[in-house]
PDB file of C-alpha atoms in Angstrom:
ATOM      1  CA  UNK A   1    -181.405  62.308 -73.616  1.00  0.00           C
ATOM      2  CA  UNK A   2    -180.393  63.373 -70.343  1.00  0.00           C
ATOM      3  CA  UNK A   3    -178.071  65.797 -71.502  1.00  0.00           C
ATOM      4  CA  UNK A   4    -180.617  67.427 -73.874  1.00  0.00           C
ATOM      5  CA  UNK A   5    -182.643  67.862 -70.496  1.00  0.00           C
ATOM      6  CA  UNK A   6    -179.870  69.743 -68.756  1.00  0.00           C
ATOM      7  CA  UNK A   7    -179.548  72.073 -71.734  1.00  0.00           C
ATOM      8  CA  UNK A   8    -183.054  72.841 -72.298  1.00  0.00           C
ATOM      9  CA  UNK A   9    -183.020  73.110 -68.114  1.00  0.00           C
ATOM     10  CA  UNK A  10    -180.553  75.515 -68.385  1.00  0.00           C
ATOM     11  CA  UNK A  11    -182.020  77.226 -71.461  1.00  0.00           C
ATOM     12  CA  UNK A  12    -185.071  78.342 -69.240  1.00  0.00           C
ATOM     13  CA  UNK A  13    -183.011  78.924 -66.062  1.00  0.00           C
ATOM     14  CA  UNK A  14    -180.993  81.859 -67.778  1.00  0.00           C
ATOM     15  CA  UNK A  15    -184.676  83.070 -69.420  1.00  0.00           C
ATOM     16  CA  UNK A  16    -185.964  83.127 -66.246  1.00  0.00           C
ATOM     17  CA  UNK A  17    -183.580  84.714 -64.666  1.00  0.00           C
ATOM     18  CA  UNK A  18    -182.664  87.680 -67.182  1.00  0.00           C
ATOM     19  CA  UNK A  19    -186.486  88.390 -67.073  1.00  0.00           C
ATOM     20  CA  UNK A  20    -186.217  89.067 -63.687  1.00  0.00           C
ATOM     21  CA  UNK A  21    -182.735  90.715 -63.392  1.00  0.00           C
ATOM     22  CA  UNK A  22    -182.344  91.381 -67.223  1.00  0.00           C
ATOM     23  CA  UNK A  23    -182.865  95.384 -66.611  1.00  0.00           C
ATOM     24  CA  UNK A  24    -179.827  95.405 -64.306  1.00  0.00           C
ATOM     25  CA  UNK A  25    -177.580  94.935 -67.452  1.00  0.00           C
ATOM     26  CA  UNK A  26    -176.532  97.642 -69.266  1.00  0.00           C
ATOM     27  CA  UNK A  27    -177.861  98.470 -72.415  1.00  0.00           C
ATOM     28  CA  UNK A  28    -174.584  96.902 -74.371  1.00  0.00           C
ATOM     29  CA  UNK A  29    -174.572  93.886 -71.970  1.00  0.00           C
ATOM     30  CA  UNK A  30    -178.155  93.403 -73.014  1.00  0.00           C
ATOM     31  CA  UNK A  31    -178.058  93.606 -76.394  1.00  0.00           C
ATOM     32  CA  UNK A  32    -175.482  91.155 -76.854  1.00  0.00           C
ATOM     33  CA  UNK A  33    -176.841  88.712 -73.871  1.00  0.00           C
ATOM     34  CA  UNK A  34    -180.044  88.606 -76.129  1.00  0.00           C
ATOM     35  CA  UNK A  35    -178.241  88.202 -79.694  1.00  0.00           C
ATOM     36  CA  UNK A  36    -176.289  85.046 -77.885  1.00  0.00           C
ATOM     37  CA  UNK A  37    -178.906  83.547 -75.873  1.00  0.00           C
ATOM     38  CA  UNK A  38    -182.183  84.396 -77.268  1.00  0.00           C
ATOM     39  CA  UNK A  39    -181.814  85.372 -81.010  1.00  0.00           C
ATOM     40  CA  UNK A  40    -179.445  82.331 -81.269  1.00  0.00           C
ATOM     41  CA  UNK A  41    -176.357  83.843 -83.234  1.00  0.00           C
ATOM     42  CA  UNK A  42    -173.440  82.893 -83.413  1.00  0.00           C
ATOM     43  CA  UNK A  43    -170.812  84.239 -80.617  1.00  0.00           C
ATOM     44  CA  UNK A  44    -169.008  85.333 -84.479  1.00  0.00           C
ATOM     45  CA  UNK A  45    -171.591  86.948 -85.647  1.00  0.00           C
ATOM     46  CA  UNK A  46    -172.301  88.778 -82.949  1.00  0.00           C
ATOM     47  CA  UNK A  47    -168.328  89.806 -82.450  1.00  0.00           C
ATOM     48  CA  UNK A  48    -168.815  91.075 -86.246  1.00  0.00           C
ATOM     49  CA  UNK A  49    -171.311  92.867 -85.837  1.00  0.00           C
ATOM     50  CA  UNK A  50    -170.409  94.891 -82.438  1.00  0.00           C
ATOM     51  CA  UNK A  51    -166.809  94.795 -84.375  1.00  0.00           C
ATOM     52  CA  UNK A  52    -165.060  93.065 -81.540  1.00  0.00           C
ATOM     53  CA  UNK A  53    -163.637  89.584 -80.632  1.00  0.00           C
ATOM     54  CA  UNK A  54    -165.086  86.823 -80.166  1.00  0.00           C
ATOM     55  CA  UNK A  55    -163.592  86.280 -76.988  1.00  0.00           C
ATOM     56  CA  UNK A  56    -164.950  89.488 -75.924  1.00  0.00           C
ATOM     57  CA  UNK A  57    -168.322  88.291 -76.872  1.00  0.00           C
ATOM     58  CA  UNK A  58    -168.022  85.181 -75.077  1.00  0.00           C
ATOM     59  CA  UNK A  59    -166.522  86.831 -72.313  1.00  0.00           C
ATOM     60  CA  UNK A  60    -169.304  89.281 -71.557  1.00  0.00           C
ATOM     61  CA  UNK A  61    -172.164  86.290 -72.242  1.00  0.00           C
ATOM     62  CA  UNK A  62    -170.161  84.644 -68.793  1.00  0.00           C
ATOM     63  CA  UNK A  63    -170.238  87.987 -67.516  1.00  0.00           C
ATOM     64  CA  UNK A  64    -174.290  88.594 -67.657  1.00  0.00           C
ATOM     65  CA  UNK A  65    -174.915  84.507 -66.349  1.00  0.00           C
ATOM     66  CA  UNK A  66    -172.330  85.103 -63.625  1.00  0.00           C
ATOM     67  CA  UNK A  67    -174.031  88.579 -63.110  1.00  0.00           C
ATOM     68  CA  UNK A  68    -177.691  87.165 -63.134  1.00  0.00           C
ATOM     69  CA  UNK A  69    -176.772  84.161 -60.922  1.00  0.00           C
ATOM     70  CA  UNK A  70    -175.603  86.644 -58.086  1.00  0.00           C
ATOM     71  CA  UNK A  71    -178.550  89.125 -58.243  1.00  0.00           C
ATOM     72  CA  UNK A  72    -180.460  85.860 -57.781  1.00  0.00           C
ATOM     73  CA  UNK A  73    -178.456  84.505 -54.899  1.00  0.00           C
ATOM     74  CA  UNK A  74    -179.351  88.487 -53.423  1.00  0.00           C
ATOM     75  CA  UNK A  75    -182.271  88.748 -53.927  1.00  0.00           C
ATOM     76  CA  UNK A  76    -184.298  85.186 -54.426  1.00  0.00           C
ATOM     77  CA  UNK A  77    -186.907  86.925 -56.468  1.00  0.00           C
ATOM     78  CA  UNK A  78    -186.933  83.709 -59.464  1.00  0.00           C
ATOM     79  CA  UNK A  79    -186.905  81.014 -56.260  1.00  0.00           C
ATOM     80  CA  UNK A  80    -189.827  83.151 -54.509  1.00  0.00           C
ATOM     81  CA  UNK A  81    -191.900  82.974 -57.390  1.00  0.00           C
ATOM     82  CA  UNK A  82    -191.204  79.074 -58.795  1.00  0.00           C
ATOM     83  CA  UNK A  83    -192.267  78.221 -55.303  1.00  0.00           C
ATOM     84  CA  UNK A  84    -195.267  80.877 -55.248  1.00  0.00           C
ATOM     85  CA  UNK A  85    -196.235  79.111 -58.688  1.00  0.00           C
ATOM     86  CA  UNK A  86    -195.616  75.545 -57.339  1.00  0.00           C
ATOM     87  CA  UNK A  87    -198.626  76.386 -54.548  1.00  0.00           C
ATOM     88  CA  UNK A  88    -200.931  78.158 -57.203  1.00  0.00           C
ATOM     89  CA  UNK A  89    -200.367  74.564 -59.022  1.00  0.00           C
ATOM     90  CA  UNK A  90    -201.446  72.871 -56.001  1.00  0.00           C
ATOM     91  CA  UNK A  91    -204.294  75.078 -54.918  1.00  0.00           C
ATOM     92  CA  UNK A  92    -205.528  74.614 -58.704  1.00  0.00           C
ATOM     93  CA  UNK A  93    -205.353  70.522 -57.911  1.00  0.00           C
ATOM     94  CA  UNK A  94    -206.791  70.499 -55.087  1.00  0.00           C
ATOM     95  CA  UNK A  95    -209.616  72.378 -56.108  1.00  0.00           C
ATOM     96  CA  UNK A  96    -210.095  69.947 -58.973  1.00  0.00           C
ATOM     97  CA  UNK A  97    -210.118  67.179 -56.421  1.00  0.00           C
ATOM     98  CA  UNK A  98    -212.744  68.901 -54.038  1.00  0.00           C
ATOM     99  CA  UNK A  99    -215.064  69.743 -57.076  1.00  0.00           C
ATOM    100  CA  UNK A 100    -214.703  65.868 -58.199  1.00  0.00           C
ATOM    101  CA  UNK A 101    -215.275  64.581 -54.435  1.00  0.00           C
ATOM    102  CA  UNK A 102    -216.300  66.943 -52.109  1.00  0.00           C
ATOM    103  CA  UNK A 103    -212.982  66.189 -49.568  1.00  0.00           C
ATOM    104  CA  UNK A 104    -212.905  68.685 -47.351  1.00  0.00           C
ATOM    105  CA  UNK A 105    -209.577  68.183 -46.166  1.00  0.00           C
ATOM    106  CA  UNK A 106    -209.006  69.969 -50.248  1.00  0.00           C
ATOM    107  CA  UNK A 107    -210.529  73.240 -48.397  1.00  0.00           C
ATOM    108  CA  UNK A 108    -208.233  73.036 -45.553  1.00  0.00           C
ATOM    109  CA  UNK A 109    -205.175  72.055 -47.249  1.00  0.00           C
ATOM    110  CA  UNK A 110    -205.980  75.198 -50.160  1.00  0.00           C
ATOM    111  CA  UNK A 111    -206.334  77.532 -47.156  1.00  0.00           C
ATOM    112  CA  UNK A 112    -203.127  76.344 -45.741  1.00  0.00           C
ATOM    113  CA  UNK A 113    -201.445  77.147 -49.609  1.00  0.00           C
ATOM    114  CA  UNK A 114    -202.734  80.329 -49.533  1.00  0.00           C
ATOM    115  CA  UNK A 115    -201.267  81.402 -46.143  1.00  0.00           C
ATOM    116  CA  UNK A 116    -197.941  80.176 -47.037  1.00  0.00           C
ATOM    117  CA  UNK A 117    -198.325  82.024 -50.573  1.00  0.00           C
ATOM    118  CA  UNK A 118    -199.132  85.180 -48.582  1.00  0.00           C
ATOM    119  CA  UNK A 119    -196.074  85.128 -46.459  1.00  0.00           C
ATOM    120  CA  UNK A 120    -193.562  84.544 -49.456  1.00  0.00           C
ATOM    121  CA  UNK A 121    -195.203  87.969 -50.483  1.00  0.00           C
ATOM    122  CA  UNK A 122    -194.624  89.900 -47.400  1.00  0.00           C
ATOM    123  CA  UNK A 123    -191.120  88.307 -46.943  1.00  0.00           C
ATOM    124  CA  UNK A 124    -190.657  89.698 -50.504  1.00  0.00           C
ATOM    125  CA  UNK A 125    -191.611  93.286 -49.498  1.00  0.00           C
ATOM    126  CA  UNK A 126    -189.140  93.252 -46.583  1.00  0.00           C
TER     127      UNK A 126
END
């Protein structure tokens, strides 16, 4: 069980991250990082049809994660926006809270949210 987690963890991780970095890759790169990963063939069939080795194929799937995983360590663009998405989650709880009980403290806290949400965007324009 927990290994099926991992995977399927993993299995959005690398979506995630090639739709924010995907357009980086060269055309070739991309076509066969999508075959692999999201069109789920086979590393073979992918070597037959590009007529080249599997090992090549395999090689340049590493290539793209390792690739991906370094734009991301550059830039932070997928961590900026799981934690801008985190606080829209929050803001959307609280609000559900205030319009159940009235708490203001849910006003204050959704303020606070936004603020923080507001300076992940101007970090990200620096």
């Amino acid at each position: 069980m927990i290994s099926q987690v991992i995977v399927v963890e993993r299995i959005v991780k690398r979506t995630l991250l090639y739709d924010f970095y995907g357009e980086l890759l060269t055309e070739h790169q991309k076509q066969i990082y999508e075959d692999v990963v999201f069109n789920d063939l086979t590393i073979s069939e992918v070597a037959r049809e590009q007529g080249t080795s599997r090992q090549s194929v395999h090689d340049m799937i590493k290539r793209c994660d390792r690739l991906l995983e370094e734009y991301e360590q550059k830039l932070k663009l997928l961590e900026k926006f799981l934690k801008t998405r985190e606080k829209v989650e929050d803001i959307h709880r609280l609000t559900q809270q205030f319009l159940r009980t009235g708490q203001l403290d849910c006003i204050h806290r959704i303020e606070e949210l936004s603020r923080q949400i507001e300076e992940l965007e101007l970090l990200s324009q620096e």
